[in-house]
Short mmCIF file of C-alpha atoms in Angstrom, two decimals:
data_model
loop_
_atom_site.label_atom_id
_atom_site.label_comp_id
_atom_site.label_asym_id
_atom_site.label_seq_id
_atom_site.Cartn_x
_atom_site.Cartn_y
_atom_site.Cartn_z
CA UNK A 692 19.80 -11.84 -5.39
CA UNK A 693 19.84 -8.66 -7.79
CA UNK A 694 17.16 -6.56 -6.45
CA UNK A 695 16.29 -4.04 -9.02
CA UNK A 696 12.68 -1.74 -8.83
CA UNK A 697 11.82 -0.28 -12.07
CA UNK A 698 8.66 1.83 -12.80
CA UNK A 699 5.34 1.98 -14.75
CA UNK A 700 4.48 5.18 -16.23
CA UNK A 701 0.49 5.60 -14.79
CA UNK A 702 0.33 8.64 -17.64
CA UNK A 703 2.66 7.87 -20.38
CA UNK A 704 1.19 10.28 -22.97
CA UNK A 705 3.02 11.61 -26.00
CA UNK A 706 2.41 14.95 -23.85
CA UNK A 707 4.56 14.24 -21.41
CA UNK A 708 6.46 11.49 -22.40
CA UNK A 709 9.91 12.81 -23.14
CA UNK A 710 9.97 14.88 -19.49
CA UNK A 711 9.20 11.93 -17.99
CA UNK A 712 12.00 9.92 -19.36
CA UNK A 713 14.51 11.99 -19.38
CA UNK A 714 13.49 12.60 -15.52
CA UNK A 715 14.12 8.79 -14.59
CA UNK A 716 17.24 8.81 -16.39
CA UNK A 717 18.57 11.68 -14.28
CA UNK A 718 17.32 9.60 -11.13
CA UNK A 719 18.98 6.65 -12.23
CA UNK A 720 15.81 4.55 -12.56
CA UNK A 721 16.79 1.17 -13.22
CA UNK A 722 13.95 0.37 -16.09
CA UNK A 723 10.92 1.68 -17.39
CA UNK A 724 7.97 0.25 -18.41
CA UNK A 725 5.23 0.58 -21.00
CA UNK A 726 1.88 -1.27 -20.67
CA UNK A 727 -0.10 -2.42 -24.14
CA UNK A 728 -2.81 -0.54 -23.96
CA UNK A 729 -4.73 0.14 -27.77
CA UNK A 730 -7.70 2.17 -26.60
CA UNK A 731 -6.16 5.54 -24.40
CA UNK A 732 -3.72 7.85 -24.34
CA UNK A 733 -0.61 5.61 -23.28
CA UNK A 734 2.19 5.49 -25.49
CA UNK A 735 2.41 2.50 -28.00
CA UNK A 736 4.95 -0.21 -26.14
CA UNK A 737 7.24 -0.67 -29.23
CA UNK A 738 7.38 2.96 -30.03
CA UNK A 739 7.92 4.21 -26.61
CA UNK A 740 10.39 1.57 -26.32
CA UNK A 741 12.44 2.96 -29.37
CA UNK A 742 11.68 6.61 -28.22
CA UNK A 743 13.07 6.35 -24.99
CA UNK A 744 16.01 3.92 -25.67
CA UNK A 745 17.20 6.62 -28.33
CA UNK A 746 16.83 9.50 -25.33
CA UNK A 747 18.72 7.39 -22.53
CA UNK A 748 21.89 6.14 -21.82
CA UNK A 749 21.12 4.15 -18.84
CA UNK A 750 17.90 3.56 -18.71
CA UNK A 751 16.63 0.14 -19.48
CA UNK A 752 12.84 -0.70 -20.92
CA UNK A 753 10.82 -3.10 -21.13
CA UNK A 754 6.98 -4.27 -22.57
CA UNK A 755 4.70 -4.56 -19.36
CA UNK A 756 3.08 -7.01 -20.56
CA UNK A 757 2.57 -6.83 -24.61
CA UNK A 758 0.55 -9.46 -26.21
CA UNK A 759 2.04 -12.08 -29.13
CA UNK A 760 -0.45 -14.06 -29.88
CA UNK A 761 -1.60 -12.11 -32.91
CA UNK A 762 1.48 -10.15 -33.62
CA UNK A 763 3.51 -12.24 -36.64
CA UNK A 764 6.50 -13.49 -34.13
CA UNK A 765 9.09 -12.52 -37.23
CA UNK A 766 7.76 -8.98 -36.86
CA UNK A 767 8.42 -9.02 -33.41
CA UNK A 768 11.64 -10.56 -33.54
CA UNK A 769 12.94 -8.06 -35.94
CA UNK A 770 11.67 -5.23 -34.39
CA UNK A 771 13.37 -6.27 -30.55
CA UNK A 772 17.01 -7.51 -32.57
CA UNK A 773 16.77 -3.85 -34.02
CA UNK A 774 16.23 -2.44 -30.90
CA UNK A 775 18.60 -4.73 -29.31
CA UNK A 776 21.33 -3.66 -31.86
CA UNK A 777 20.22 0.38 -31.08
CA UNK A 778 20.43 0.15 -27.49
CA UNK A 779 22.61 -3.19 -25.97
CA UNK A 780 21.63 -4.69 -22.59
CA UNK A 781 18.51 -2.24 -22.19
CA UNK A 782 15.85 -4.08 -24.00
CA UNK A 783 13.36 -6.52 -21.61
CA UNK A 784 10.31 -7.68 -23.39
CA UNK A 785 7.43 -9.12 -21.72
CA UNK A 786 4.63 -10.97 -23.38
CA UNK A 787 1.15 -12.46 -22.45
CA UNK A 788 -1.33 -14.12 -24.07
CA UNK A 789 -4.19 -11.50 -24.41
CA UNK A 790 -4.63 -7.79 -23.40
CA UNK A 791 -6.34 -7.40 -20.26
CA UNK A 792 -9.23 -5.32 -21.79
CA UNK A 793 -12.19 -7.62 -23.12
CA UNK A 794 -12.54 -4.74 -26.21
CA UNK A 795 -8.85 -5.09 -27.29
CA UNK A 796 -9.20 -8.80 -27.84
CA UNK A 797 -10.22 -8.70 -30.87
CA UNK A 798 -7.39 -6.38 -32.16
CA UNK A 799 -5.24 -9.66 -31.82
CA UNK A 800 -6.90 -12.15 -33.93
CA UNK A 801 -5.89 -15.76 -33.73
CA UNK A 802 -7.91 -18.77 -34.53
CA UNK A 803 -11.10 -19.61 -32.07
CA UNK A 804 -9.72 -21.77 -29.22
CA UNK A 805 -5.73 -21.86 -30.30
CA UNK A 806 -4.90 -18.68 -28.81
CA UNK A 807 -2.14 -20.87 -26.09
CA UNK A 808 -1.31 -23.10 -29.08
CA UNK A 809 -0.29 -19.75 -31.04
CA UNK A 810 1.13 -18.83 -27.85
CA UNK A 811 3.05 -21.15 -27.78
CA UNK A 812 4.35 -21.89 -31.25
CA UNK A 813 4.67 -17.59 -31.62
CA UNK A 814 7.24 -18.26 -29.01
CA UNK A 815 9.12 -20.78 -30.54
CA UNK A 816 9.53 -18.95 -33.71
CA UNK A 817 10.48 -15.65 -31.81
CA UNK A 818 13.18 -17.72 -29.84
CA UNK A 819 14.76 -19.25 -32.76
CA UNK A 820 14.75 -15.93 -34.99
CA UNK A 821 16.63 -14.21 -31.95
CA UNK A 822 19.17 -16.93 -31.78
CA UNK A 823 20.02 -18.46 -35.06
CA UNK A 824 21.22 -17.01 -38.30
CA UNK A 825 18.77 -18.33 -40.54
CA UNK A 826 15.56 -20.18 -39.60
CA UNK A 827 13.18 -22.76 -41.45
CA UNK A 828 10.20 -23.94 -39.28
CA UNK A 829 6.94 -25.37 -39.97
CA UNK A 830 4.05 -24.96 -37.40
CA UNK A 831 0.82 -25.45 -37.40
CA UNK A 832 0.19 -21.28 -37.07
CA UNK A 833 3.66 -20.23 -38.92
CA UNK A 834 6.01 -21.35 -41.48
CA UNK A 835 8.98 -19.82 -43.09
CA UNK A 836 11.88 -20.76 -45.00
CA UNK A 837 15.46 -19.79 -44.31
CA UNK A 838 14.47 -16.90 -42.82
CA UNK A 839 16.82 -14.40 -41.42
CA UNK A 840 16.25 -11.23 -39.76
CA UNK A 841 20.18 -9.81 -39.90
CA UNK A 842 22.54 -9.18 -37.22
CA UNK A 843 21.32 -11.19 -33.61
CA UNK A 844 21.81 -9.59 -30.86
CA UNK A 845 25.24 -9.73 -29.23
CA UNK A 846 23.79 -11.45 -26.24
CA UNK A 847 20.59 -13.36 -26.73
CA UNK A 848 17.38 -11.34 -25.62
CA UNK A 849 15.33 -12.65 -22.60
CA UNK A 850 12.01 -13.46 -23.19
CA UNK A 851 10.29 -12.65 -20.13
CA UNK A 852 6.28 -14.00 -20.06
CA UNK A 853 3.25 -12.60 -17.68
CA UNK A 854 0.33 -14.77 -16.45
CA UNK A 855 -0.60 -16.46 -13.19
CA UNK A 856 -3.20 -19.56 -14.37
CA UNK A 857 -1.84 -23.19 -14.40
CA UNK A 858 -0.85 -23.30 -17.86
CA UNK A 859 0.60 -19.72 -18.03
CA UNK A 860 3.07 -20.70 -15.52
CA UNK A 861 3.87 -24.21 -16.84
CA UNK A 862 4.67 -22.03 -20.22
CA UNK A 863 6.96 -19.84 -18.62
CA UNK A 864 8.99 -22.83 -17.39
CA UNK A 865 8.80 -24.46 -20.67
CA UNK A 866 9.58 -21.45 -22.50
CA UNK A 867 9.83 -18.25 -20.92
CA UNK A 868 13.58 -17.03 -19.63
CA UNK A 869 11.84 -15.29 -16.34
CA UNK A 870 8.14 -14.03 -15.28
CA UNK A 871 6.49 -10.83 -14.34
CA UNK A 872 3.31 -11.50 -12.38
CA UNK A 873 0.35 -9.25 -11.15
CA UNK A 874 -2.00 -9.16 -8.49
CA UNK A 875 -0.82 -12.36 -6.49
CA UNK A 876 -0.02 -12.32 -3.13
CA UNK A 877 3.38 -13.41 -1.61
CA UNK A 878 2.77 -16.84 -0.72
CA UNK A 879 1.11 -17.44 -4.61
CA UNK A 880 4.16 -15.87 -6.19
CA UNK A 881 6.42 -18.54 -4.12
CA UNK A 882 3.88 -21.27 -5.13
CA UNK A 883 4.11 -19.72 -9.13
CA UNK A 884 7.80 -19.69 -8.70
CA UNK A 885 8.05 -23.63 -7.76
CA UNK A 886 5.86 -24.28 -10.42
CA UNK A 887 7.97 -22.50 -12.89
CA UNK A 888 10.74 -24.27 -12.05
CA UNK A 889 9.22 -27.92 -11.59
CA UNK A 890 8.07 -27.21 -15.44
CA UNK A 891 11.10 -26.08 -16.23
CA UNK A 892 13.24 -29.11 -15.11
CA UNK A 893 10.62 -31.07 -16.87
CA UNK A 894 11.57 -29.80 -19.76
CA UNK A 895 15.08 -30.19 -19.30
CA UNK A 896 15.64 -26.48 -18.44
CA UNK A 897 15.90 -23.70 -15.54
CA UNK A 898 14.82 -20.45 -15.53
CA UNK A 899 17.57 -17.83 -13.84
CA UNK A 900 16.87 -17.52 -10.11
CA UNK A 901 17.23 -13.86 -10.51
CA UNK A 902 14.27 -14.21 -13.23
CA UNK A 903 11.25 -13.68 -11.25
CA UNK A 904 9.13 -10.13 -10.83
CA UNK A 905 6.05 -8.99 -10.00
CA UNK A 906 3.99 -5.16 -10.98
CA UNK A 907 3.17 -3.60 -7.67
CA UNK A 908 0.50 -0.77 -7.67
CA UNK A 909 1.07 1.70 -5.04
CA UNK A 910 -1.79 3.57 -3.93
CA UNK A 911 -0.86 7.13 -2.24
CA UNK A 912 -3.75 5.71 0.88
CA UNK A 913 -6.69 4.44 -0.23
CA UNK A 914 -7.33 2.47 -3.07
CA UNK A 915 -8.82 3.49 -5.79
CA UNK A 916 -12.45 2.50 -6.36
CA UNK A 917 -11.48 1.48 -9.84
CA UNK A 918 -8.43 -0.59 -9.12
CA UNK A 919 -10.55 -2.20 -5.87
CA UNK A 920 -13.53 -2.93 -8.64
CA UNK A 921 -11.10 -4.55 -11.04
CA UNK A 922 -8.90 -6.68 -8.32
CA UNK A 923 -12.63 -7.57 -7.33
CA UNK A 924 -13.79 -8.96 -10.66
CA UNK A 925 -10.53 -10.56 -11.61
CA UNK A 926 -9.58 -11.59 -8.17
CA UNK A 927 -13.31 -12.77 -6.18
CA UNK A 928 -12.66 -13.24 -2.50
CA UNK A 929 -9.38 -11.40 -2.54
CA UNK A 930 -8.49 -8.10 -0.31
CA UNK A 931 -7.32 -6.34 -2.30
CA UNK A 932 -5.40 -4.36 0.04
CA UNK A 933 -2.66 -8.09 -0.09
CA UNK A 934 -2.54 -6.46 -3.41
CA UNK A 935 -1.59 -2.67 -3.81
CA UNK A 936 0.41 -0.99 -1.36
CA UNK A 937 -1.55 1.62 0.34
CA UNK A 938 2.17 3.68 0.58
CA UNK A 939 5.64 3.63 0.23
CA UNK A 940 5.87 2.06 4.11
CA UNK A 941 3.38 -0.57 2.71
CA UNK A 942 5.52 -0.56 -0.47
CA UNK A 943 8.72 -1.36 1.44
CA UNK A 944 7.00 -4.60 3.53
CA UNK A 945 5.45 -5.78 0.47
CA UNK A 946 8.68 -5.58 -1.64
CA UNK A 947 10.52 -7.66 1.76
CA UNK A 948 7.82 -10.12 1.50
CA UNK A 949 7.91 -10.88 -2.40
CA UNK A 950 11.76 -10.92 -1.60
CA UNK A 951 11.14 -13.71 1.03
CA UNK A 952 8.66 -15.27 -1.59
CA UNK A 953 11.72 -15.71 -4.46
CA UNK A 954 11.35 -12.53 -6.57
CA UNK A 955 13.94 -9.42 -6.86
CA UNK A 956 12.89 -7.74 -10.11
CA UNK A 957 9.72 -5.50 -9.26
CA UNK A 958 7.51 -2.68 -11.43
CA UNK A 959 6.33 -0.08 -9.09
CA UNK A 960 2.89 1.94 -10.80
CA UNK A 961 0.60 4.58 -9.63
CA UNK A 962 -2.46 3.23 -8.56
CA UNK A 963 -4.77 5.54 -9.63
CA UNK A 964 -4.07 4.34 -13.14
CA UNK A 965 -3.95 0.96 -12.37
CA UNK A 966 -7.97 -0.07 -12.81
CA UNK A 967 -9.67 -1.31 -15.73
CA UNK A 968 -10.51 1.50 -17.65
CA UNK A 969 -7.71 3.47 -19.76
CA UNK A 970 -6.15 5.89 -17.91
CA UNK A 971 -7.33 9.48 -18.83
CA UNK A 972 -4.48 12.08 -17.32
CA UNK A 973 -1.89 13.44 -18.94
CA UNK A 974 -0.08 14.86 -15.94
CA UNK A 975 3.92 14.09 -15.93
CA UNK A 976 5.16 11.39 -13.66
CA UNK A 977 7.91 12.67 -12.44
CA UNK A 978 6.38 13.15 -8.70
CA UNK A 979 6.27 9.60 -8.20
CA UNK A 980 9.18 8.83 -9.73
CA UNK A 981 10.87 10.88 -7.00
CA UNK A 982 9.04 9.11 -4.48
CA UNK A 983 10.14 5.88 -5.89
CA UNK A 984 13.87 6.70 -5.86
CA UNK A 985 13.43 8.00 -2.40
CA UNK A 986 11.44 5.26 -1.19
CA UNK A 987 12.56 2.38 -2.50
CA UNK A 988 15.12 2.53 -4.69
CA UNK A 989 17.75 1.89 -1.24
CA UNK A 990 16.26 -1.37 -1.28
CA UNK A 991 17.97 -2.60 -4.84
CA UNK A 992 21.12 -4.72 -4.33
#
């Protein structure tokens, strides 16, 4: 397997923001990527994506994880064909179903209950706009007629997806083209994995071996009281040191584990802005980012 370790920007201000990427471009950072977050000071994922793209020759980047249901999937698939055309091979979006922040839910409106089903059909649409010419489709959420969205991409976008529950990881396998999980231990991201790709076959599909990832937090020792609160309420009854790597020795044996577990693309992020609440620094990242490429970037393949 391709191992490749990207990075998460824990402080990726406007302030800052240019430094920092032309810094992982000079370090040869495989990817870099931008978390959806509406309420702080992180860059917008779209925007930074176009930003940094238009900085960097190299440097791939990707959504970590942005949220379609609520975003009009034609929108979105113009916006990553543009970016696609901009920047070939360097554009990975990731999607999920809601943002992670109860007060940003309502930013993405979809009808009560139907936010899967809108899930679902968004990704449809945004599949078929990336791949055909001209599209008519009638949903029960969206309907166009012989819509186009001008030149495809060269090679047709993967549409990576985030989530852990049941039916999040049946969708991936039904629709998704590889998965970025969170906050799972080893032996549930080789459990996730299997169930990908039983729902996949299912479906009369298979998602790329090489297609599986997870976002690592790596604390520099101990966790943050923030990120332990948050792995507490979303995780009850997990340690959350099987979670975040208290290091980059930790990092390395988690990294070997995942590997063991079926995943080889993973998103290494600063713990300290890893917790529930939006991140407040603005200080450059550039200090880990040299600890990643010392660290771990040996371990890619």
């Amino acid at each position: 397997m391709k191992i490749r370790i990207g990075i998460g920007l824990g402080a990726a201000s406007p302030e800052n923001f240019a430094a920092d990427v032309g810094h992982l471009e000079e370090l040869g950072i495989d990817s870099l990527w931008l978390s959806e977050m509406v309420y702080g000071p992180l860059v917008e994922p779209f925007t930074g994506m176009a930003f940094a793209l238009a900085r960097t020759a190299r440097l791939k980047v990707g959504t970590g994880v942005s949220v379609l249901p609520g975003r009009h999937p034609v929108l979105v698939a113009k916006q990553l064909a543009s970016l696609a055309a901009l920047a070939p091979g360097r554009v990975l979006p990731v999607f999920g179903l809601q943002p992670a922040r109860q007060n940003e839910r309502a930013l993405f409106p979809v009808p009560p209950g139907q936010r899967g089903a809108v899930f679902d059909e968004s990704l449809e649409l945004l599949r078929m706009m990336l791949r055909q010419e001209t599209v008519s489709f009638e949903g029960r959420f969206f309907t166009v007629d012989a819509a186009s969205i001008g030149p495809l991409p060269r090679k047709p976008l993967d549409i990576w997806l985030g989530g852990t529950a049941p039916g999040g990881l049946r969708r991936v396998g039904r629709l998704g083209d590889g998965w970025l999980a969170s906050f799972i231990t080893p032996d549930e991201a080789r459990a996730g994995r299997r169930a990908i790709q039983a729902a996949a076959a299912e479906a009369g599909r298979e998602v790329d071996p090489e297609h599986f990832g997870i976002s690592l937090p790596v604390a520099a020792g101990d966790i943050p009281a923030g990120l332990a609160a948050a792995i507490q309420q979303r995780r009850p009854g997990i340690d959350p040191a099987s979670l975040v790597a208290t290091g980059w020795p930790d990092a390395r044996r988690m990294i070997e584990q995942y590997v063991a577990a079926g995943l080889s693309k993973f998103v290494i992020r600063p713990a300290a802005a890893s917790g529930a609440r939006p991140a407040t620094t603005t200080r450059p990242a550039g200090s880990f980012a040299d600890d990643l490429a010392r660290e771990l970037m040996p371990l890619q393949t």
